[in-house]
Amino acid sequence: MRPLLAFSRGVDSINAAMGRVADWFVLLACAVSAGNAFVRYGISYSSNAWLEVQWYFFAGIIMLGASYTLFRNEHVRVDLVYGMLGTRARIWVDVLGIILFLLPATLLLAWMTWPFFVDSFIRNEGSPNAGGLLRWPVKLLMPLGFVLLSLQGLSELVKRVALLRGEQPEAEVVVEYHRPDQ
Amino acid sequence: QTAPEVRWRCASSFPRTLDTIYGAAEHVSRRVAAMTDGKFQIRVFQAGELVPGLQVADAVQGGTVECAHTASYYFVGKDPTFAFDATVPFGMNTRQLNAWLYSGGGREALRPFFERFNTVSIPCGNTGAQMGGWFRKEIKTVQDLNGLKMRIAGIAGQVFAKLGVVPQQIAGGDIYPALEKGTIDAAEWIGPYDDAKLGFNRVAPFYYYPGWWEGALNLSFYVAKPKHDELPPAYREVLESACRDATLETMAKYDAQNPQALRQLVAAGTQLRAFPREVLQACYKAAFELYDETAARNEAFKKVYDNFRAFRDTQFQWFRVAENTFDNFVYFQHAQEQRGAAGEQRR
Amino acid sequence: MVNVEVMPPLMFGGLVVFLLIGFPVAFSLSAVGLFFGFLSIELGFFTPAYLGNLPLRVFGILSNDLLLAIPFFTLMGAILERCGLAEDLLEGTGQLFGKVPGGLAYAVIIVGAILGAITGTVAASVIAMGMISLPIMMRYGYDMRIATGVIAASGTITQVIPPSLVLIVLGDQLGKSVGDMYAGAIGPSILQILLFVAFIAGVSIFAPHRVPALPDEALTQRGWALWWRVLKGMVPSIVLIFLVLGTIFLGLATPTEAGAMGAVGAAGLAVLNGRFTWALIREAMGNTMRITAMVMFILIGATVFSLVFQGVDGSLWIEHLLSGLPGGQVGFLIFVNIFVFFLAFFLDFFEIAFIVVPLLAPVAAKLGIDLVWFGVLLCVNMQTSFMHPPFGFALFYLRGIAPKEVRSADIYWGAIPWVGLQLVLVAIVIFWPESVTYWLDRGTGVDPSTVRIEVPLPEMPDDDAPPVFR
Ligand code: NA
Ligand code: NA
């Protein structure tokens, strides 16, 4: 279990760092968007590049932030039944859910989105809009995000299995679930 | 030998609400089924149902759908050469574009290009000449274009940008309120029949013509190359003729519907305006500069462009003789008569 | 041999089962999709290549710039919630209305409406109003259930009053402009506020002891001092309303950008009020990031589900199911609203908007139902999903901040009359479509057949010059 828990700590810290990057993307997306409006209104200048940067950041928030959100246990659940379960049963739901629900999807999507990025990269695909941005950076976010999410899934799995085996993982594990703010 | 069962899914780039364009794919689907006793079935999905409208080229290229219905210029970001399969600013009119694609070597010129994307492109529908879009203020001189914020995509946006227009590809749902409040000054869509449904006339009074960037928009039926190759020859013929039929069908529908729609728009307060000649000339010059620049760095583009331009030259020569002379005379004569009739009524 | 017709209902059944297990919704949705996807490949309904559409759909979600409004409005709400601006507004208004029976409840409704015109997020409204007014209402003898109910309900008004995330998402799903959706929502917003006020008025007449007036000693300020306080509390709100709505009206910002304007403005106001701290912004950013990622991953999960659902002809199944309903438009609307109302018990509005609405919209369009009307109707209906005991988000927030002596049962029972009021509103909007369409644009009344279009003609040469060939 020890090396696995070390792996888990490593993943947690990588995704915490990615989460911080995604935090900043929120502020940057906001600043760029407000800036676009001011500049367009003020000096009748603007460009599709700056409009596209907004949703590049948006894509970054989602793809880089989802794994940290998983770490914080903040992906919303239907807690009709889950809310009545004890801690051990909840851990079991998570263990099975990660193996049967999460990992198949994230691994499949990571595998599928990779060639999609590669094709765009090789062809040097640009934007169909005048003055727009190259597309591969935002397409790279997809395989990257799904790999990070798969890793976080493994990390959460390791921590929960350790808990079930009566070991206290040193890595932080969030078992308590709060419905997120909305 | 019995005909095999073939079932395809067709991803349209258009929403169902664009009934004429979207209808082209449904038309193909109906005809193909009818001509094969229901053996060859194509089910059409509107934009977003299978894949988003702008992702259909990727879907066909990857073989994740068998076919798609789209306008090739959506993919000029991948390669500007795509535009010739749809339309380019100051290109040809509907008749001429069809002549190039069907009988003038256009499809042959584009075929190797599409093979790089694992795609066979079949002409399938046409909008005819489009309108130039909705403007909040009048365009009287080339200087009026400077700083004009317009939602316009693709090559037309690049041409406009050369003259100081600020192309703004804002979110689809934002166009209406942004045009209403003057956040943008202009937006373009298709022609009266489709434009009326968006209600832009309520927020931008001036409706400009012609849409010089879309003198005719050819729509395309994309088929994944391996799927096309394995199609029985008879079915290939069936698909070809169904697509040809759709071209006639869409053209006829638009020509029948647009006049009434334009009257309705004018009745609702829309003010028709022609782009001034000076503006058109500046745009024309900018467009052909852009093609030369693009051809200088893109081999595929140059190849198709040379073919396209040579054909256009001969077409223009011929069309000026009988077609244009006939058109000009009857429109002129008809207008004179109407004026006379209106004058008599007044008396 | 399994027939393809049984797949869509099986998928819905599977959806309920998978979601009830309690694993995160995003991944449960994709799991249902993949489970039935592999089953369909096994049964020959489609090939593995068909699943290859998934990356394209995911990219479509990431590149949907309309959804940018989600992080913007969430950030604005997160800053507002943390810097105490909403509290200022509420305290002043509470004092102003305090001496009438039901006064505090009216204040909560009005403040809920004002906050609603600034932001589109329920959390900020409910938490702010709950923290300030619930203790006051309890202290002065308000019936616990009335107090919790009015706070939860008023906090959800923001979903119908523009700007609103629900309307943005619904407009996108229905293919209607956000402007039209906002215009259509004006009537129902006003009706809703009137209904809420009328309910409190009714209570104050028939059971005045449940909503007593504030005693004199509670009114700390009077006359000019009070008015000054109210005004001061209102200034930040008015500034924000201007930043969000005003910048749209001035043509300065698109509706999406207006959300960003509001977020920047909220941060600016926090600075002006001396409540700005770096920690506050960091916390708001982090919170916004996680909500955005969570919401968008529900979409990604839903797209896996709906790709497979389309692959087994699910849209045909829904169409047959819904188009066979008796009663035409009204029959369809009543059925759909009952359907959505019950779905709202265990799905929240994002899940309904992304999974169910795309299936309903084509049928509604086919029946000739105005999609703006339809969207606003669904929006009003889905507002109940925030108030459904025991799983409504608004109730959950309230539970989180309410003092210990408030029992969960009070919160749940308190919500029920307001869910009822909401259903009355749904009925009004169904049977009185003008409540929505009145605010939409109408024509000029000119008869198109009388229109003459004169286009300048090309010059006709007087002499027929002979063509020249070289
Ligand atoms: Na156009
Ligand atoms: Na609102």
PDB file of N, CA and C in Angstrom, chain A residues 66 69-70 74-78 101-102 105-106 109 146 149, chain C residues 15 18-19 22-34 293-305 351 355:
ATOM      1  N   ALA A  66     -11.313  19.981 -13.296  1.00  0.00           N
ATOM      2  CA  ALA A  66     -12.230  18.893 -12.933  1.00  0.00           C
ATOM      3  C   ALA A  66     -11.583  17.902 -11.960  1.00  0.00           C
ATOM      4  N   THR A  69     -11.549  19.293  -8.507  1.00  0.00           N
ATOM      5  CA  THR A  69     -12.922  19.246  -8.011  1.00  0.00           C
ATOM      6  C   THR A  69     -13.255  17.832  -7.526  1.00  0.00           C
ATOM      7  N   LEU A  70     -12.725  16.839  -8.213  1.00  0.00           N
ATOM      8  CA  LEU A  70     -12.935  15.453  -7.778  1.00  0.00           C
ATOM      9  C   LEU A  70     -12.215  15.213  -6.448  1.00  0.00           C
ATOM     10  N   GLU A  74     -16.435  17.415  -4.900  1.00  0.00           N
ATOM     11  CA  GLU A  74     -17.471  18.406  -5.143  1.00  0.00           C
ATOM     12  C   GLU A  74     -18.212  18.218  -6.465  1.00  0.00           C
ATOM     13  N   HIS A  75     -18.063  17.071  -7.089  1.00  0.00           N
ATOM     14  CA  HIS A  75     -18.931  16.792  -8.234  1.00  0.00           C
ATOM     15  C   HIS A  75     -20.288  16.378  -7.666  1.00  0.00           C
ATOM     16  N   VAL A  76     -21.324  17.060  -8.132  1.00  0.00           N
ATOM     17  CA  VAL A  76     -22.633  16.913  -7.485  1.00  0.00           C
ATOM     18  C   VAL A  76     -23.150  15.480  -7.600  1.00  0.00           C
ATOM     19  N   ARG A  77     -23.797  15.026  -6.534  1.00  0.00           N
ATOM     20  CA  ARG A  77     -24.365  13.679  -6.498  1.00  0.00           C
ATOM     21  C   ARG A  77     -25.854  13.766  -6.235  1.00  0.00           C
ATOM     22  N   VAL A  78     -26.574  12.724  -6.593  1.00  0.00           N
ATOM     23  CA  VAL A  78     -27.954  12.588  -6.136  1.00  0.00           C
ATOM     24  C   VAL A  78     -27.861  11.869  -4.805  1.00  0.00           C
ATOM     25  N   PHE A 101     -17.519   3.309 -13.164  1.00  0.00           N
ATOM     26  CA  PHE A 101     -18.129   4.472 -13.817  1.00  0.00           C
ATOM     27  C   PHE A 101     -17.083   5.445 -14.341  1.00  0.00           C
ATOM     28  N   LEU A 102     -16.173   5.871 -13.435  1.00  0.00           N
ATOM     29  CA  LEU A 102     -15.302   6.985 -13.785  1.00  0.00           C
ATOM     30  C   LEU A 102     -14.179   6.572 -14.720  1.00  0.00           C
ATOM     31  N   ALA A 105     -14.781   5.780 -18.506  1.00  0.00           N
ATOM     32  CA  ALA A 105     -15.116   6.954 -19.317  1.00  0.00           C
ATOM     33  C   ALA A 105     -13.900   7.847 -19.529  1.00  0.00           C
ATOM     34  N   THR A 106     -13.176   8.144 -18.455  1.00  0.00           N
ATOM     35  CA  THR A 106     -12.071   9.105 -18.598  1.00  0.00           C
ATOM     36  C   THR A 106     -10.941   8.506 -19.430  1.00  0.00           C
ATOM     37  N   LEU A 109     -12.084   8.510 -23.067  1.00  0.00           N
ATOM     38  CA  LEU A 109     -12.080   9.854 -23.644  1.00  0.00           C
ATOM     39  C   LEU A 109     -10.651  10.373 -23.843  1.00  0.00           C
ATOM     40  N   PHE A 146      -8.434  14.665 -19.407  1.00  0.00           N
ATOM     41  CA  PHE A 146      -8.962  13.331 -19.103  1.00  0.00           C
ATOM     42  C   PHE A 146      -7.889  12.436 -18.475  1.00  0.00           C
ATOM     43  N   LEU A 149      -7.708  13.533 -14.889  1.00  0.00           N
ATOM     44  CA  LEU A 149      -8.885  13.049 -14.179  1.00  0.00           C
ATOM     45  C   LEU A 149      -8.773  11.547 -13.895  1.00  0.00           C
TER      46      LEU A 149
ATOM     47  N   LEU C  15     -30.743   5.227 -16.241  1.00  0.00           N
ATOM     48  CA  LEU C  15     -30.329   6.547 -15.752  1.00  0.00           C
ATOM     49  C   LEU C  15     -30.747   6.736 -14.299  1.00  0.00           C
ATOM     50  N   PHE C  18     -28.689   4.293 -12.027  1.00  0.00           N
ATOM     51  CA  PHE C  18     -27.291   4.689 -11.870  1.00  0.00           C
ATOM     52  C   PHE C  18     -27.165   5.949 -11.011  1.00  0.00           C
ATOM     53  N   LEU C  19     -28.081   6.932 -11.267  1.00  0.00           N
ATOM     54  CA  LEU C  19     -27.973   8.178 -10.514  1.00  0.00           C
ATOM     55  C   LEU C  19     -28.267   7.953  -9.036  1.00  0.00           C
ATOM     56  N   GLY C  22     -25.636   7.229  -6.211  1.00  0.00           N
ATOM     57  CA  GLY C  22     -25.035   8.312  -5.450  1.00  0.00           C
ATOM     58  C   GLY C  22     -23.620   8.651  -5.852  1.00  0.00           C
ATOM     59  N   PHE C  23     -23.105   8.006  -6.891  1.00  0.00           N
ATOM     60  CA  PHE C  23     -21.809   8.424  -7.406  1.00  0.00           C
ATOM     61  C   PHE C  23     -22.032   9.731  -8.169  1.00  0.00           C
ATOM     62  N   PRO C  24     -20.980  10.600  -8.293  1.00  0.00           N
ATOM     63  CA  PRO C  24     -21.215  11.889  -8.947  1.00  0.00           C
ATOM     64  C   PRO C  24     -21.983  11.775 -10.265  1.00  0.00           C
ATOM     65  N   VAL C  25     -22.911  12.713 -10.439  1.00  0.00           N
ATOM     66  CA  VAL C  25     -23.825  12.705 -11.571  1.00  0.00           C
ATOM     67  C   VAL C  25     -23.075  12.656 -12.906  1.00  0.00           C
ATOM     68  N   ALA C  26     -22.019  13.471 -13.015  1.00  0.00           N
ATOM     69  CA  ALA C  26     -21.299  13.567 -14.284  1.00  0.00           C
ATOM     70  C   ALA C  26     -20.848  12.185 -14.742  1.00  0.00           C
ATOM     71  N   PHE C  27     -20.243  11.434 -13.820  1.00  0.00           N
ATOM     72  CA  PHE C  27     -19.654  10.154 -14.209  1.00  0.00           C
ATOM     73  C   PHE C  27     -20.716   9.059 -14.276  1.00  0.00           C
ATOM     74  N   SER C  28     -21.793   9.215 -13.493  1.00  0.00           N
ATOM     75  CA  SER C  28     -22.871   8.243 -13.600  1.00  0.00           C
ATOM     76  C   SER C  28     -23.534   8.355 -14.967  1.00  0.00           C
ATOM     77  N   LEU C  29     -23.709   9.607 -15.427  1.00  0.00           N
ATOM     78  CA  LEU C  29     -24.314   9.811 -16.745  1.00  0.00           C
ATOM     79  C   LEU C  29     -23.470   9.162 -17.836  1.00  0.00           C
ATOM     80  N   SER C  30     -22.167   9.416 -17.798  1.00  0.00           N
ATOM     81  CA  SER C  30     -21.329   8.837 -18.846  1.00  0.00           C
ATOM     82  C   SER C  30     -21.304   7.319 -18.720  1.00  0.00           C
ATOM     83  N   ALA C  31     -21.404   6.817 -17.487  1.00  0.00           N
ATOM     84  CA  ALA C  31     -21.406   5.364 -17.306  1.00  0.00           C
ATOM     85  C   ALA C  31     -22.654   4.733 -17.911  1.00  0.00           C
ATOM     86  N   VAL C  32     -23.823   5.372 -17.694  1.00  0.00           N
ATOM     87  CA  VAL C  32     -25.044   4.840 -18.318  1.00  0.00           C
ATOM     88  C   VAL C  32     -24.855   4.825 -19.832  1.00  0.00           C
ATOM     89  N   GLY C  33     -24.322   5.943 -20.338  1.00  0.00           N
ATOM     90  CA  GLY C  33     -24.115   6.043 -21.779  1.00  0.00           C
ATOM     91  C   GLY C  33     -23.215   4.941 -22.286  1.00  0.00           C
ATOM     92  N   LEU C  34     -22.076   4.757 -21.642  1.00  0.00           N
ATOM     93  CA  LEU C  34     -21.123   3.749 -22.123  1.00  0.00           C
ATOM     94  C   LEU C  34     -21.677   2.338 -21.948  1.00  0.00           C
ATOM     95  N   ALA C 293     -16.390  23.700 -13.327  1.00  0.00           N
ATOM     96  CA  ALA C 293     -15.934  22.376 -13.753  1.00  0.00           C
ATOM     97  C   ALA C 293     -17.008  21.325 -13.472  1.00  0.00           C
ATOM     98  N   MET C 294     -17.648  21.451 -12.315  1.00  0.00           N
ATOM     99  CA  MET C 294     -18.676  20.483 -11.941  1.00  0.00           C
ATOM    100  C   MET C 294     -19.836  20.531 -12.936  1.00  0.00           C
ATOM    101  N   VAL C 295     -20.325  21.754 -13.190  1.00  0.00           N
ATOM    102  CA  VAL C 295     -21.478  21.906 -14.084  1.00  0.00           C
ATOM    103  C   VAL C 295     -21.129  21.431 -15.493  1.00  0.00           C
ATOM    104  N   MET C 296     -19.951  21.816 -15.977  1.00  0.00           N
ATOM    105  CA  MET C 296     -19.608  21.473 -17.344  1.00  0.00           C
ATOM    106  C   MET C 296     -19.346  19.975 -17.489  1.00  0.00           C
ATOM    107  N   PHE C 297     -18.886  19.343 -16.410  1.00  0.00           N
ATOM    108  CA  PHE C 297     -18.708  17.897 -16.506  1.00  0.00           C
ATOM    109  C   PHE C 297     -20.038  17.156 -16.498  1.00  0.00           C
ATOM    110  N   ILE C 298     -21.060  17.761 -15.896  1.00  0.00           N
ATOM    111  CA  ILE C 298     -22.395  17.167 -16.041  1.00  0.00           C
ATOM    112  C   ILE C 298     -22.760  17.169 -17.522  1.00  0.00           C
ATOM    113  N   LEU C 299     -22.426  18.274 -18.179  1.00  0.00           N
ATOM    114  CA  LEU C 299     -22.699  18.362 -19.620  1.00  0.00           C
ATOM    115  C   LEU C 299     -21.930  17.325 -20.401  1.00  0.00           C
ATOM    116  N   ILE C 300     -20.683  17.128 -20.022  1.00  0.00           N
ATOM    117  CA  ILE C 300     -19.864  16.147 -20.736  1.00  0.00           C
ATOM    118  C   ILE C 300     -20.423  14.743 -20.513  1.00  0.00           C
ATOM    119  N   GLY C 301     -20.821  14.456 -19.275  1.00  0.00           N
ATOM    120  CA  GLY C 301     -21.444  13.172 -19.008  1.00  0.00           C
ATOM    121  C   GLY C 301     -22.746  13.025 -19.791  1.00  0.00           C
ATOM    122  N   ALA C 302     -23.532  14.118 -19.802  1.00  0.00           N
ATOM    123  CA  ALA C 302     -24.818  14.076 -20.492  1.00  0.00           C
ATOM    124  C   ALA C 302     -24.630  13.864 -21.991  1.00  0.00           C
ATOM    125  N   THR C 303     -23.515  14.363 -22.524  1.00  0.00           N
ATOM    126  CA  THR C 303     -23.317  14.228 -23.964  1.00  0.00           C
ATOM    127  C   THR C 303     -22.993  12.772 -24.321  1.00  0.00           C
ATOM    128  N   VAL C 304     -22.339  12.054 -23.417  1.00  0.00           N
ATOM    129  CA  VAL C 304     -22.106  10.634 -23.651  1.00  0.00           C
ATOM    130  C   VAL C 304     -23.453   9.905 -23.674  1.00  0.00           C
ATOM    131  N   PHE C 305     -24.273  10.232 -22.679  1.00  0.00           N
ATOM    132  CA  PHE C 305     -25.599   9.622 -22.605  1.00  0.00           C
ATOM    133  C   PHE C 305     -26.387   9.903 -23.870  1.00  0.00           C
ATOM    134  N   GLU C 351     -29.288  19.461 -14.987  1.00  0.00           N
ATOM    135  CA  GLU C 351     -29.504  18.120 -15.514  1.00  0.00           C
ATOM    136  C   GLU C 351     -30.746  18.083 -16.406  1.00  0.00           C
ATOM    137  N   ILE C 355     -30.384  17.291 -20.387  1.00  0.00           N
ATOM    138  CA  ILE C 355     -30.773  15.942 -20.784  1.00  0.00           C
ATOM    139  C   ILE C 355     -32.167  15.939 -21.394  1.00  0.00           C
TER     140      ILE C 355
END
